Amino acid sequence: MKFDLEGRLIQFSVDIIKVADHSMNNSYAANHLSKQLIRSATAAALNYGEAQSAESHKDFLHKMKIALKELRESMVNLKIQKGAELIKNIADIDKLIDENNQFISIFVASIKTSKAKNS
């Protein structure tokens, strides 16, 4: 089976949206963090999509680094929400944290490999 990072990122974004819409309480903190989580998670997928059409190696690395930054922001957000018990289903949040962590590892490795090939 072909490794489909873009598909996984899209599914991750969909899962984040569903969790944000259905599993969070209606407090100010939950609303604030859920909106930011949706922005950062979807931005990772969107920037990865842009990286696939990069005009240069430098542009590719820039988009990949932005996507990595957004993934790290999403990870911190998920951990805050888990700690504050803002997401009701712990299994959902643990799954999202695991997937997010895998993405971070993939992006770090991809950026390192890309830099090494261009050196």
PDB file of C-alpha atoms in Angstrom:
ATOM      1  CA  MET A   1       0.000   0.000   0.000  1.00  0.00           C
ATOM      2  CA  LYS A   2       1.333   3.382  -0.999  1.00  0.00           C
ATOM      3  CA  PHE A   3       2.213   5.752   1.828  1.00  0.00           C
ATOM      4  CA  ASP A   4      -0.296   8.611   1.493  1.00  0.00           C
ATOM      5  CA  LEU A   5       0.811  11.427   3.756  1.00  0.00           C
ATOM      6  CA  GLU A   6      -1.544  13.960   2.199  1.00  0.00           C
ATOM      7  CA  GLY A   7      -4.509  11.631   2.734  1.00  0.00           C
ATOM      8  CA  ARG A   8      -3.503  11.072   6.343  1.00  0.00           C
ATOM      9  CA  LEU A   9      -3.166  14.826   6.936  1.00  0.00           C
ATOM     10  CA  ILE A  10      -6.583  15.427   5.413  1.00  0.00           C
ATOM     11  CA  GLN A  11      -8.139  12.701   7.574  1.00  0.00           C
ATOM     12  CA  PHE A  12      -6.386  14.161  10.633  1.00  0.00           C
ATOM     13  CA  SER A  13      -7.933  17.551   9.833  1.00  0.00           C
ATOM     14  CA  VAL A  14     -11.372  15.969   9.416  1.00  0.00           C
ATOM     15  CA  ASP A  15     -10.982  14.128  12.724  1.00  0.00           C
ATOM     16  CA  ILE A  16      -9.938  17.356  14.481  1.00  0.00           C
ATOM     17  CA  ILE A  17     -12.989  19.161  13.082  1.00  0.00           C
ATOM     18  CA  LYS A  18     -15.310  16.356  14.214  1.00  0.00           C
ATOM     19  CA  VAL A  19     -13.821  16.239  17.710  1.00  0.00           C
ATOM     20  CA  ALA A  20     -13.980  20.029  17.976  1.00  0.00           C
ATOM     21  CA  ASP A  21     -17.619  20.082  16.876  1.00  0.00           C
ATOM     22  CA  HIS A  22     -18.856  17.163  18.980  1.00  0.00           C
ATOM     23  CA  SER A  23     -16.618  16.452  21.937  1.00  0.00           C
ATOM     24  CA  MET A  24     -15.846  19.783  23.508  1.00  0.00           C
ATOM     25  CA  ASN A  25     -17.745  21.615  26.167  1.00  0.00           C
ATOM     26  CA  ASN A  26     -19.025  25.113  25.488  1.00  0.00           C
ATOM     27  CA  SER A  27     -16.727  27.096  27.787  1.00  0.00           C
ATOM     28  CA  TYR A  28     -14.696  30.098  26.670  1.00  0.00           C
ATOM     29  CA  ALA A  29     -11.459  28.087  26.900  1.00  0.00           C
ATOM     30  CA  ALA A  30     -12.855  25.160  24.896  1.00  0.00           C
ATOM     31  CA  ASN A  31     -14.184  27.454  22.180  1.00  0.00           C
ATOM     32  CA  HIS A  32     -10.945  29.429  21.986  1.00  0.00           C
ATOM     33  CA  LEU A  33      -8.708  26.363  21.869  1.00  0.00           C
ATOM     34  CA  SER A  34     -10.934  24.391  19.493  1.00  0.00           C
ATOM     35  CA  LYS A  35     -10.954  27.218  16.935  1.00  0.00           C
ATOM     36  CA  GLN A  36      -7.177  27.521  17.131  1.00  0.00           C
ATOM     37  CA  LEU A  37      -6.775  23.741  16.890  1.00  0.00           C
ATOM     38  CA  ILE A  38      -8.864  23.633  13.720  1.00  0.00           C
ATOM     39  CA  ARG A  39      -6.737  26.431  12.221  1.00  0.00           C
ATOM     40  CA  SER A  40      -3.395  24.813  13.041  1.00  0.00           C
ATOM     41  CA  ALA A  41      -4.365  21.240  12.102  1.00  0.00           C
ATOM     42  CA  THR A  42      -5.880  22.213   8.771  1.00  0.00           C
ATOM     43  CA  ALA A  43      -2.958  24.565   8.046  1.00  0.00           C
ATOM     44  CA  ALA A  44      -0.567  21.611   8.289  1.00  0.00           C
ATOM     45  CA  ALA A  45      -2.487  19.735   5.589  1.00  0.00           C
ATOM     46  CA  LEU A  46      -2.840  22.827   3.416  1.00  0.00           C
ATOM     47  CA  ASN A  47       0.841  23.749   3.647  1.00  0.00           C
ATOM     48  CA  TYR A  48       1.857  20.183   2.849  1.00  0.00           C
ATOM     49  CA  GLY A  49      -0.341  20.386  -0.252  1.00  0.00           C
ATOM     50  CA  GLU A  50       1.396  23.621  -1.235  1.00  0.00           C
ATOM     51  CA  ALA A  51       4.820  22.037  -0.652  1.00  0.00           C
ATOM     52  CA  GLN A  52       3.989  19.386  -3.248  1.00  0.00           C
ATOM     53  CA  SER A  53       3.760  22.166  -5.860  1.00  0.00           C
ATOM     54  CA  ALA A  54       6.737  24.163  -4.600  1.00  0.00           C
ATOM     55  CA  GLU A  55       8.510  26.304  -7.160  1.00  0.00           C
ATOM     56  CA  SER A  56      11.958  25.560  -5.751  1.00  0.00           C
ATOM     57  CA  HIS A  57      13.746  23.499  -3.132  1.00  0.00           C
ATOM     58  CA  LYS A  58      13.821  26.540  -0.855  1.00  0.00           C
ATOM     59  CA  ASP A  59      10.060  27.013  -1.284  1.00  0.00           C
ATOM     60  CA  PHE A  60       9.492  23.295  -0.552  1.00  0.00           C
ATOM     61  CA  LEU A  61      11.504  23.483   2.672  1.00  0.00           C
ATOM     62  CA  HIS A  62       9.731  26.669   3.720  1.00  0.00           C
ATOM     63  CA  LYS A  63       6.271  25.095   3.302  1.00  0.00           C
ATOM     64  CA  MET A  64       7.352  21.901   5.067  1.00  0.00           C
ATOM     65  CA  LYS A  65       8.732  23.924   7.995  1.00  0.00           C
ATOM     66  CA  ILE A  66       5.475  25.870   8.249  1.00  0.00           C
ATOM     67  CA  ALA A  67       3.520  22.610   8.261  1.00  0.00           C
ATOM     68  CA  LEU A  68       5.819  21.273  11.008  1.00  0.00           C
ATOM     69  CA  LYS A  69       5.289  24.438  13.055  1.00  0.00           C
ATOM     70  CA  GLU A  70       1.519  24.036  12.737  1.00  0.00           C
ATOM     71  CA  LEU A  71       1.742  20.387  13.799  1.00  0.00           C
ATOM     72  CA  ARG A  72       3.740  21.332  16.880  1.00  0.00           C
ATOM     73  CA  GLU A  73       1.161  23.991  17.728  1.00  0.00           C
ATOM     74  CA  SER A  74      -1.605  21.415  17.322  1.00  0.00           C
ATOM     75  CA  MET A  75       0.243  19.019  19.634  1.00  0.00           C
ATOM     76  CA  VAL A  76       0.538  21.587  22.416  1.00  0.00           C
ATOM     77  CA  ASN A  77      -3.112  22.540  21.973  1.00  0.00           C
ATOM     78  CA  LEU A  78      -4.238  18.912  22.239  1.00  0.00           C
ATOM     79  CA  LYS A  79      -2.160  18.408  25.385  1.00  0.00           C
ATOM     80  CA  ILE A  80      -3.610  21.553  26.975  1.00  0.00           C
ATOM     81  CA  GLN A  81      -7.141  20.424  26.186  1.00  0.00           C
ATOM     82  CA  LYS A  82      -6.444  16.943  27.525  1.00  0.00           C
ATOM     83  CA  GLY A  83      -4.967  18.353  30.724  1.00  0.00           C
ATOM     84  CA  ALA A  84      -7.892  20.733  31.183  1.00  0.00           C
ATOM     85  CA  GLU A  85     -10.349  17.929  30.336  1.00  0.00           C
ATOM     86  CA  LEU A  86     -11.971  20.001  27.597  1.00  0.00           C
ATOM     87  CA  ILE A  87     -12.377  17.051  25.223  1.00  0.00           C
ATOM     88  CA  LYS A  88     -14.816  14.504  26.608  1.00  0.00           C
ATOM     89  CA  ASN A  89     -13.555  11.355  24.889  1.00  0.00           C
ATOM     90  CA  ILE A  90     -10.002  10.586  26.063  1.00  0.00           C
ATOM     91  CA  ALA A  91      -9.630   7.842  23.430  1.00  0.00           C
ATOM     92  CA  ASP A  92     -10.258  10.442  20.700  1.00  0.00           C
ATOM     93  CA  ILE A  93      -7.676  12.852  22.048  1.00  0.00           C
ATOM     94  CA  ASP A  94      -5.080  10.117  22.619  1.00  0.00           C
ATOM     95  CA  LYS A  95      -5.549   8.936  19.009  1.00  0.00           C
ATOM     96  CA  LEU A  96      -5.122  12.499  17.728  1.00  0.00           C
ATOM     97  CA  ILE A  97      -2.026  13.067  19.883  1.00  0.00           C
ATOM     98  CA  ASP A  98      -0.480   9.831  18.594  1.00  0.00           C
ATOM     99  CA  GLU A  99      -1.212  10.679  14.957  1.00  0.00           C
ATOM    100  CA  ASN A 100       0.081  14.218  15.434  1.00  0.00           C
ATOM    101  CA  ASN A 101       3.290  12.887  16.991  1.00  0.00           C
ATOM    102  CA  GLN A 102       3.789  10.571  14.021  1.00  0.00           C
ATOM    103  CA  PHE A 103       3.367  13.517  11.644  1.00  0.00           C
ATOM    104  CA  ILE A 104       5.948  15.555  13.552  1.00  0.00           C
ATOM    105  CA  SER A 105       8.448  12.696  13.260  1.00  0.00           C
ATOM    106  CA  ILE A 106       7.741  12.320   9.532  1.00  0.00           C
ATOM    107  CA  PHE A 107       8.134  16.040   8.855  1.00  0.00           C
ATOM    108  CA  VAL A 108      11.353  16.345  10.873  1.00  0.00           C
ATOM    109  CA  ALA A 109      12.846  13.406   8.969  1.00  0.00           C
ATOM    110  CA  SER A 110      11.637  14.711   5.610  1.00  0.00           C
ATOM    111  CA  ILE A 111      13.085  18.178   6.216  1.00  0.00           C
ATOM    112  CA  LYS A 112      16.424  16.703   7.304  1.00  0.00           C
ATOM    113  CA  THR A 113      16.544  14.422   4.265  1.00  0.00           C
ATOM    114  CA  SER A 114      15.651  17.258   1.923  1.00  0.00           C
ATOM    115  CA  LYS A 115      18.342  19.515   3.393  1.00  0.00           C
ATOM    116  CA  ALA A 116      20.937  16.739   3.109  1.00  0.00           C
ATOM    117  CA  LYS A 117      20.091  16.019  -0.526  1.00  0.00           C
ATOM    118  CA  ASN A 118      20.405  19.697  -1.420  1.00  0.00           C
ATOM    119  CA  SER A 119      23.765  20.171   0.335  1.00  0.00           C
TER     120      SER A 119
END
